[in-house]
mmCIF file of C-alpha atoms in Angstrom:
data_model
loop_
_atom_site.group_PDB
_atom_site.id
_atom_site.type_symbol
_atom_site.label_atom_id
_atom_site.label_comp_id
_atom_site.label_asym_id
_atom_site.label_seq_id
_atom_site.Cartn_x
_atom_site.Cartn_y
_atom_site.Cartn_z
ATOM 1 C CA UNK G 162 36.106 115.612 -3.333
ATOM 2 C CA UNK G 163 38.702 114.051 -3.827
ATOM 3 C CA UNK G 164 39.819 111.305 -1.268
ATOM 4 C CA UNK G 165 43.148 109.433 -0.058
ATOM 5 C CA UNK G 166 44.498 106.506 -0.164
ATOM 6 C CA UNK G 167 46.184 104.730 2.575
ATOM 7 C CA UNK G 168 48.285 102.131 1.510
ATOM 8 C CA UNK G 169 49.336 99.609 3.796
ATOM 9 C CA UNK G 170 52.089 96.825 3.633
ATOM 10 C CA UNK G 171 52.097 93.986 5.828
ATOM 11 C CA UNK G 172 55.446 91.724 5.712
ATOM 12 C CA UNK G 173 54.699 88.417 6.048
ATOM 13 C CA UNK G 174 58.588 87.315 7.318
ATOM 14 C CA UNK G 175 57.357 90.198 10.147
ATOM 15 C CA UNK G 176 53.874 88.579 11.164
ATOM 16 C CA UNK G 177 55.497 85.045 11.268
ATOM 17 C CA UNK G 178 58.896 85.834 13.373
ATOM 18 C CA UNK G 179 55.962 87.091 15.730
ATOM 19 C CA UNK G 180 53.911 84.384 15.679
ATOM 20 C CA UNK G 181 57.045 82.143 15.363
ATOM 21 C CA UNK G 182 58.975 84.666 19.017
ATOM 22 C CA UNK G 183 55.205 84.485 20.755
ATOM 23 C CA UNK G 184 54.505 80.653 20.621
ATOM 24 C CA UNK G 185 58.279 80.267 21.237
ATOM 25 C CA UNK G 186 57.924 81.868 24.717
ATOM 26 C CA UNK G 187 54.772 81.139 25.425
ATOM 27 C CA UNK G 188 56.364 77.358 25.516
ATOM 28 C CA UNK G 189 59.249 78.410 26.926
ATOM 29 C CA UNK G 190 57.509 79.950 30.523
ATOM 30 C CA UNK G 191 54.636 76.569 30.368
ATOM 31 C CA UNK G 192 57.538 74.293 31.339
ATOM 32 C CA UNK G 193 57.406 72.538 33.662
ATOM 33 C CA UNK G 194 60.464 69.890 33.028
ATOM 34 C CA UNK G 195 57.532 66.790 32.005
ATOM 35 C CA UNK G 196 55.529 68.544 29.139
ATOM 36 C CA UNK G 197 58.588 68.480 26.494
ATOM 37 C CA UNK G 198 55.950 66.983 24.336
ATOM 38 C CA UNK G 199 53.491 69.970 24.813
ATOM 39 C CA UNK G 200 55.803 73.076 24.746
ATOM 40 C CA UNK G 201 56.948 71.826 21.521
ATOM 41 C CA UNK G 202 53.884 71.379 19.849
ATOM 42 C CA UNK G 203 52.759 75.601 21.119
ATOM 43 C CA UNK G 204 56.172 76.675 19.362
ATOM 44 C CA UNK G 205 55.043 77.593 15.453
ATOM 45 C CA UNK G 206 58.839 76.805 14.153
ATOM 46 C CA UNK G 207 59.362 76.456 9.893
ATOM 47 C CA UNK G 208 59.012 72.256 9.994
ATOM 48 C CA UNK G 209 55.821 72.613 7.302
ATOM 49 C CA UNK G 210 52.940 71.003 9.249
ATOM 50 C CA UNK G 211 52.994 74.480 10.852
ATOM 51 C CA UNK G 212 54.380 76.596 7.837
ATOM 52 C CA UNK G 213 51.090 75.221 6.085
ATOM 53 C CA UNK G 214 48.838 75.950 9.027
ATOM 54 C CA UNK G 215 50.416 79.467 10.421
ATOM 55 C CA UNK G 216 50.001 80.233 6.942
ATOM 56 C CA UNK G 217 46.387 79.037 6.264
ATOM 57 C CA UNK G 218 45.370 81.289 9.480
ATOM 58 C CA UNK G 219 47.109 84.787 8.070
ATOM 59 C CA UNK G 220 45.475 84.124 5.158
ATOM 60 C CA UNK G 221 42.122 83.664 6.790
ATOM 61 C CA UNK G 222 42.454 86.880 8.948
ATOM 62 C CA UNK G 223 43.826 88.751 6.665
ATOM 63 C CA UNK G 224 40.797 87.851 4.242
ATOM 64 C CA UNK G 225 38.702 88.739 7.279
ATOM 65 C CA UNK G 226 40.102 91.592 8.006
ATOM 66 C CA UNK G 227 39.516 93.278 3.857
ATOM 67 C CA UNK G 228 36.060 91.889 5.165
ATOM 68 C CA UNK G 229 36.129 93.709 8.761
ATOM 69 C CA UNK G 230 37.416 97.706 6.574
ATOM 70 C CA UNK G 231 35.136 96.944 3.432
ATOM 71 C CA UNK G 232 33.863 100.197 3.396
ATOM 72 C CA UNK G 233 37.177 101.252 3.176
ATOM 73 C CA UNK G 234 38.051 98.960 -0.042
ATOM 74 C CA UNK G 235 37.833 99.565 -4.081
ATOM 75 C CA UNK G 236 38.401 96.368 -5.896
ATOM 76 C CA UNK G 237 37.748 95.204 -9.414
ATOM 77 C CA UNK G 238 38.365 91.837 -8.636
ATOM 78 C CA UNK G 239 36.997 89.764 -10.575
ATOM 79 C CA UNK G 240 38.214 86.179 -9.592
ATOM 80 C CA UNK G 241 39.016 84.478 -5.960
ATOM 81 C CA UNK G 242 40.528 80.531 -5.271
ATOM 82 C CA UNK G 243 41.151 79.500 -1.763
ATOM 83 C CA UNK G 244 45.089 78.916 -2.715
ATOM 84 C CA UNK G 245 47.267 79.453 0.573
ATOM 85 C CA UNK G 246 49.220 82.203 0.743
ATOM 86 C CA UNK G 247 52.475 81.875 0.709
ATOM 87 C CA UNK G 248 55.645 82.892 3.071
ATOM 88 C CA UNK G 249 57.278 85.303 -0.126
ATOM 89 C CA UNK G 250 54.773 87.571 -0.784
ATOM 90 C CA UNK G 251 53.716 90.172 1.905
ATOM 91 C CA UNK G 252 50.066 91.419 2.375
ATOM 92 C CA UNK G 253 49.090 94.784 1.263
ATOM 93 C CA UNK G 254 45.383 96.142 0.411
ATOM 94 C CA UNK G 255 44.957 100.143 0.039
ATOM 95 C CA UNK G 256 42.671 101.835 1.619
ATOM 96 C CA UNK G 257 40.609 104.594 0.341
ATOM 97 C CA UNK G 258 39.779 107.520 2.603
ATOM 98 C CA UNK G 259 37.732 109.957 2.942
ATOM 99 C CA UNK G 260 39.839 113.647 2.087
ATOM 100 C CA UNK G 261 39.780 114.331 5.967
ATOM 101 C CA UNK G 262 41.104 111.615 7.311
ATOM 102 C CA UNK G 263 43.699 112.565 9.461
ATOM 103 C CA UNK G 264 47.499 110.656 8.221
ATOM 104 C CA UNK G 265 48.878 111.043 11.506
ATOM 105 C CA UNK G 266 46.757 107.439 12.344
ATOM 106 C CA UNK G 267 48.540 105.210 9.253
ATOM 107 C CA UNK G 268 51.486 103.625 11.198
ATOM 108 C CA UNK G 269 49.006 102.883 13.924
ATOM 109 C CA UNK G 270 46.440 101.689 11.280
ATOM 110 C CA UNK G 271 49.390 99.267 10.199
ATOM 111 C CA UNK G 272 50.573 98.229 13.678
ATOM 112 C CA UNK G 273 46.912 97.576 14.651
ATOM 113 C CA UNK G 274 46.204 95.306 11.059
ATOM 114 C CA UNK G 275 49.406 93.285 11.506
ATOM 115 C CA UNK G 276 48.950 92.918 15.773
ATOM 116 C CA UNK G 277 45.392 92.054 14.495
ATOM 117 C CA UNK G 278 46.708 88.861 12.332
ATOM 118 C CA UNK G 279 49.171 88.114 14.581
ATOM 119 C CA UNK G 280 46.703 87.539 17.202
ATOM 120 C CA UNK G 281 44.155 85.669 14.922
ATOM 121 C CA UNK G 282 46.758 83.298 13.755
ATOM 122 C CA UNK G 283 47.642 82.692 17.400
ATOM 123 C CA UNK G 284 44.002 82.252 18.289
ATOM 124 C CA UNK G 285 43.530 78.873 15.487
ATOM 125 C CA UNK G 286 46.912 77.801 16.220
ATOM 126 C CA UNK G 287 47.112 77.432 20.516
ATOM 127 C CA UNK G 288 43.163 76.256 19.442
ATOM 128 C CA UNK G 289 45.255 73.078 18.268
ATOM 129 C CA UNK G 290 48.206 73.621 20.714
ATOM 130 C CA UNK G 291 47.208 74.742 23.580
ATOM 131 C CA UNK G 292 43.461 75.300 24.507
ATOM 132 C CA UNK G 293 43.691 77.809 27.299
ATOM 133 C CA UNK G 294 45.470 80.028 25.625
ATOM 134 C CA UNK G 295 43.312 80.464 22.795
ATOM 135 C CA UNK G 296 40.529 83.042 23.804
ATOM 136 C CA UNK G 297 42.625 85.508 25.397
ATOM 137 C CA UNK G 298 44.286 86.279 21.463
ATOM 138 C CA UNK G 299 41.066 85.836 20.126
ATOM 139 C CA UNK G 300 40.288 89.523 22.286
ATOM 140 C CA UNK G 301 43.364 90.686 21.404
ATOM 141 C CA UNK G 302 42.431 91.048 17.953
ATOM 142 C CA UNK G 303 39.178 92.100 18.990
ATOM 143 C CA UNK G 304 40.318 94.972 20.265
ATOM 144 C CA UNK G 305 43.031 95.255 18.024
ATOM 145 C CA UNK G 306 39.937 95.509 15.140
ATOM 146 C CA UNK G 307 38.308 98.213 16.606
ATOM 147 C CA UNK G 308 41.975 100.187 17.293
ATOM 148 C CA UNK G 309 42.159 99.698 13.765
ATOM 149 C CA UNK G 310 39.135 101.233 12.847
ATOM 150 C CA UNK G 311 39.187 104.094 15.510
ATOM 151 C CA UNK G 312 42.495 104.984 13.484
ATOM 152 C CA UNK G 313 40.550 105.087 9.974
ATOM 153 C CA UNK G 314 38.039 107.019 12.066
ATOM 154 C CA UNK G 315 39.934 110.343 12.759
ATOM 155 C CA UNK G 316 39.423 113.164 10.511
ATOM 156 C CA UNK G 317 41.444 116.482 10.516
ATOM 157 C CA UNK G 318 39.141 119.666 11.326
ATOM 158 C CA UNK G 319 38.373 122.250 8.735
ATOM 159 C CA UNK G 320 40.861 124.609 7.771
ATOM 160 C CA UNK G 321 38.367 127.895 7.306
ATOM 161 C CA UNK G 322 39.806 129.445 3.893
ATOM 162 C CA UNK G 323 39.363 132.783 4.408
ATOM 163 C CA UNK G 324 37.223 134.249 1.537
ATOM 164 C CA UNK G 325 37.814 137.448 0.056
ATOM 165 C CA UNK G 326 35.666 140.244 0.667
ATOM 166 C CA UNK P 293 63.682 69.096 8.409
ATOM 167 C CA UNK P 294 66.863 68.480 10.237
ATOM 168 C CA UNK P 295 67.507 64.127 9.764
ATOM 169 C CA UNK P 296 69.697 63.017 12.548
ATOM 170 C CA UNK P 297 71.492 58.988 13.078
ATOM 171 C CA UNK P 298 71.898 58.115 16.532
ATOM 172 C CA UNK P 299 74.002 54.605 17.366
ATOM 173 C CA UNK P 300 73.820 52.799 20.559
ATOM 174 C CA UNK P 301 77.101 50.299 20.242
ATOM 175 C CA UNK P 302 75.751 47.031 21.842
ATOM 176 C CA UNK P 303 78.917 45.261 22.632
ATOM 177 C CA UNK P 304 79.793 48.954 24.775
ATOM 178 C CA UNK P 305 76.645 49.227 26.356
ATOM 179 C CA UNK P 306 77.312 45.365 27.377
ATOM 180 C CA UNK P 307 80.728 46.579 28.253
ATOM 181 C CA UNK P 308 79.686 49.100 30.580
ATOM 182 C CA UNK P 309 76.983 46.528 31.988
ATOM 183 C CA UNK P 310 79.679 44.235 33.255
ATOM 184 C CA UNK P 311 81.722 47.450 34.591
ATOM 185 C CA UNK P 312 78.955 48.012 36.392
ATOM 186 C CA UNK P 313 77.852 44.784 38.094
ATOM 187 C CA UNK P 314 81.906 44.385 38.466
ATOM 188 C CA UNK P 315 81.938 47.324 40.632
ATOM 189 C CA UNK P 316 78.535 46.589 42.775
ATOM 190 C CA UNK P 317 79.781 42.949 42.587
ATOM 191 C CA UNK P 318 82.853 43.616 44.311
ATOM 192 C CA UNK P 319 81.761 45.760 47.140
ATOM 193 C CA UNK P 320 79.754 42.755 48.181
ATOM 194 C CA UNK P 321 80.945 39.080 49.742
ATOM 195 C CA UNK P 322 82.586 36.773 47.504
ATOM 196 C CA UNK P 323 79.183 34.694 46.953
ATOM 197 C CA UNK P 324 77.270 37.762 45.890
ATOM 198 C CA UNK P 325 79.897 38.720 43.117
ATOM 199 C CA UNK P 326 79.572 36.117 41.754
ATOM 200 C CA UNK P 327 75.636 36.432 40.915
ATOM 201 C CA UNK P 328 76.142 39.698 40.407
ATOM 202 C CA UNK P 329 78.665 40.171 37.801
ATOM 203 C CA UNK P 330 77.429 39.563 34.264
ATOM 204 C CA UNK P 331 80.168 37.363 32.552
ATOM 205 C CA UNK P 332 79.396 36.074 29.003
ATOM 206 C CA UNK P 333 77.629 33.375 29.660
ATOM 207 C CA UNK P 334 74.244 35.856 30.429
ATOM 208 C CA UNK P 335 74.464 37.161 27.447
ATOM 209 C CA UNK P 336 71.892 35.896 26.086
ATOM 210 C CA UNK P 337 69.897 37.560 28.995
ATOM 211 C CA UNK P 338 71.040 40.416 28.244
ATOM 212 C CA UNK P 339 70.193 40.617 24.423
ATOM 213 C CA UNK P 340 66.721 39.916 25.676
ATOM 214 C CA UNK P 341 66.879 43.060 27.878
ATOM 215 C CA UNK P 342 68.395 44.788 25.264
ATOM 216 C CA UNK P 343 65.504 44.296 22.287
ATOM 217 C CA UNK P 344 63.376 45.588 24.839
ATOM 218 C CA UNK P 345 65.875 48.781 25.783
ATOM 219 C CA UNK P 346 65.258 49.246 21.435
ATOM 220 C CA UNK P 347 61.556 48.647 21.436
ATOM 221 C CA UNK P 348 61.240 51.085 24.307
ATOM 222 C CA UNK P 349 62.939 53.925 22.367
ATOM 223 C CA UNK P 350 61.791 53.588 18.928
ATOM 224 C CA UNK P 351 58.332 53.796 21.423
ATOM 225 C CA UNK P 352 59.746 57.296 22.525
ATOM 226 C CA UNK P 353 60.411 57.942 18.981
ATOM 227 C CA UNK P 354 58.450 57.104 17.188
ATOM 228 C CA UNK P 355 57.148 60.592 16.206
ATOM 229 C CA UNK P 356 60.234 61.296 14.456
ATOM 230 C CA UNK P 357 61.500 57.835 12.855
ATOM 231 C CA UNK P 358 62.973 57.603 9.861
ATOM 232 C CA UNK P 359 64.334 54.065 10.052
ATOM 233 C CA UNK P 360 65.687 51.579 12.639
ATOM 234 C CA UNK P 361 67.908 48.795 13.067
ATOM 235 C CA UNK P 362 66.073 45.425 13.557
ATOM 236 C CA UNK P 363 65.545 43.715 16.901
ATOM 237 C CA UNK P 364 63.801 40.823 16.299
ATOM 238 C CA UNK P 365 65.071 38.015 19.287
ATOM 239 C CA UNK P 366 67.493 35.610 17.688
ATOM 240 C CA UNK P 367 68.645 32.644 19.298
ATOM 241 C CA UNK P 368 72.428 33.633 19.746
ATOM 242 C CA UNK P 369 73.925 36.806 20.525
ATOM 243 C CA UNK P 370 75.159 39.141 17.796
ATOM 244 C CA UNK P 371 77.559 41.919 19.083
ATOM 245 C CA UNK P 372 77.171 43.536 15.778
ATOM 246 C CA UNK P 373 73.171 44.573 16.085
ATOM 247 C CA UNK P 374 73.566 48.092 17.541
ATOM 248 C CA UNK P 375 70.615 49.840 18.232
ATOM 249 C CA UNK P 376 71.020 52.430 14.767
ATOM 250 C CA UNK P 377 68.033 55.031 14.364
ATOM 251 C CA UNK P 378 67.309 57.902 12.273
ATOM 252 C CA UNK P 379 65.252 60.145 13.148
ATOM 253 C CA UNK P 380 64.048 63.200 11.559
ATOM 254 C CA UNK P 381 63.414 66.016 13.976
ATOM 255 C CA UNK P 382 62.074 69.481 13.645
ATOM 256 C CA UNK P 383 63.979 72.567 11.501
ATOM 257 C CA UNK P 384 64.515 74.173 15.124
ATOM 258 C CA UNK P 385 66.180 71.259 16.636
ATOM 259 C CA UNK P 386 69.815 72.213 18.146
ATOM 260 C CA UNK P 387 72.152 69.669 16.709
ATOM 261 C CA UNK P 388 74.746 70.681 18.961
ATOM 262 C CA UNK P 389 72.389 68.239 21.018
ATOM 263 C CA UNK P 390 73.361 65.512 19.158
ATOM 264 C CA UNK P 391 75.910 63.981 21.235
ATOM 265 C CA UNK P 392 74.065 64.856 24.146
ATOM 266 C CA UNK P 393 70.975 62.387 22.801
ATOM 267 C CA UNK P 394 73.598 59.574 22.061
ATOM 268 C CA UNK P 395 74.977 59.584 25.242
ATOM 269 C CA UNK P 396 71.836 59.921 27.268
ATOM 270 C CA UNK P 397 70.776 56.739 24.746
ATOM 271 C CA UNK P 398 73.586 54.320 25.640
ATOM 272 C CA UNK P 399 72.921 55.087 28.887
ATOM 273 C CA UNK P 400 69.115 54.551 28.836
ATOM 274 C CA UNK P 401 70.758 51.352 27.427
ATOM 275 C CA UNK P 402 73.109 50.834 30.518
ATOM 276 C CA UNK P 403 70.873 50.995 33.359
ATOM 277 C CA UNK P 404 68.150 49.374 31.654
ATOM 278 C CA UNK P 405 69.382 46.022 31.153
ATOM 279 C CA UNK P 406 71.216 46.363 34.696
ATOM 280 C CA UNK P 407 68.148 47.640 36.475
ATOM 281 C CA UNK P 408 66.574 43.990 35.014
ATOM 282 C CA UNK P 409 69.475 41.869 35.506
ATOM 283 C CA UNK P 410 69.556 43.263 38.731
ATOM 284 C CA UNK P 411 65.862 41.809 39.701
ATOM 285 C CA UNK P 412 66.950 38.772 39.371
ATOM 286 C CA UNK P 413 70.009 39.209 41.075
ATOM 287 C CA UNK P 414 70.663 42.554 43.362
ATOM 288 C CA UNK P 415 66.976 43.003 44.251
ATOM 289 C CA UNK P 416 67.248 46.148 45.906
ATOM 290 C CA UNK P 417 69.433 48.514 43.852
ATOM 291 C CA UNK P 418 67.278 46.984 40.546
ATOM 292 C CA UNK P 419 64.251 49.792 41.085
ATOM 293 C CA UNK P 420 67.173 52.339 41.198
ATOM 294 C CA UNK P 421 68.423 51.838 38.233
ATOM 295 C CA UNK P 422 65.243 51.586 36.642
ATOM 296 C CA UNK P 423 64.512 55.049 37.330
ATOM 297 C CA UNK P 424 68.098 55.793 36.276
ATOM 298 C CA UNK P 425 66.958 54.412 32.546
ATOM 299 C CA UNK P 426 63.497 56.533 33.125
ATOM 300 C CA UNK P 427 65.178 59.883 34.010
ATOM 301 C CA UNK P 428 66.890 58.942 30.747
ATOM 302 C CA UNK P 429 64.609 58.766 28.511
ATOM 303 C CA UNK P 430 63.320 61.352 30.303
ATOM 304 C CA UNK P 431 66.499 63.543 29.300
ATOM 305 C CA UNK P 432 66.334 61.860 25.525
ATOM 306 C CA UNK P 433 62.837 63.707 25.384
ATOM 307 C CA UNK P 434 63.968 67.271 26.491
ATOM 308 C CA UNK P 435 66.684 67.243 24.446
ATOM 309 C CA UNK P 436 65.087 66.081 20.904
ATOM 310 C CA UNK P 437 61.404 68.240 21.811
ATOM 311 C CA UNK P 438 63.966 71.203 22.465
ATOM 312 C CA UNK P 439 63.164 73.859 19.850
ATOM 313 C CA UNK P 440 65.448 77.090 19.161
ATOM 314 C CA UNK P 441 64.345 80.583 18.872
ATOM 315 C CA UNK P 442 62.962 81.855 15.937
ATOM 316 C CA UNK P 443 65.384 84.662 14.903
ATOM 317 C CA UNK P 444 63.670 87.425 12.482
ATOM 318 C CA UNK P 445 65.357 88.697 9.800
ATOM 319 C CA UNK P 446 64.346 92.648 8.833
ATOM 320 C CA UNK P 447 62.468 93.629 6.185
ATOM 321 C CA UNK P 448 63.880 95.563 3.216
ATOM 322 C CA UNK P 449 62.596 99.017 3.524
#
């Protein structure tokens, strides 16, 4: 039976922007007029040490995402390494889905994957810089992966083909 | 990263200290004026306060420090030895704040020196100036730790 391929592309610039924007907004809202250093530390930006940490976290989250969706991924990969992902290459994964997969959920799969990576990376970032908020993002990431799996599980109802008498 | 160099001219700080102490002294009686107003003869003492102010500020700035002018004590006053500090600041630092940071540094030095001078010469007002110096440090920190909001680059479809 023919399968449906769903190719999901996650733009690295969109992932980085959302992580930086969320951590920037969090910092802004935590200001108390004295904690300038703490606020600056929780606001992820393009500085080398910030970028390296967040790219490593995005790479980790993407790898975990593929594990969680591995039953839908067919790969002929024969080598692997631990090199940190680059901030200029997008993340892509092709899901091989049953023929009755409901493609109406394709966008939900992509946004769910995006949110999972963003929330996981922020959880890791806040584990270092703002511990009180880290667990919330881990919870959100858990909900995101459930959402992705639910979206992938949607099926179209069968269509009866009237047989010729 | 963004490189920035800030300079606090020592001669101008001493002039400002002289002005401030002069204004305070004028409001008081003749004897008080002579005691409070800093003159060129007091500069060895002011020099020590200048170096202490410099060391305190360098400590605050050390996460960003690239280089800083020498503040080792001398047995004379050298008005050309300004406080010059080069920093490597976050790529999200707002360079429009450079002038304001430098101005706050100048105010910090002035208030710190006047506050310490007043511990000898005008005890009642010493704490006010020391508190202002401390608030200037907070002001400097608020600027160098400020981060501009991230900018979204819309990806090509």
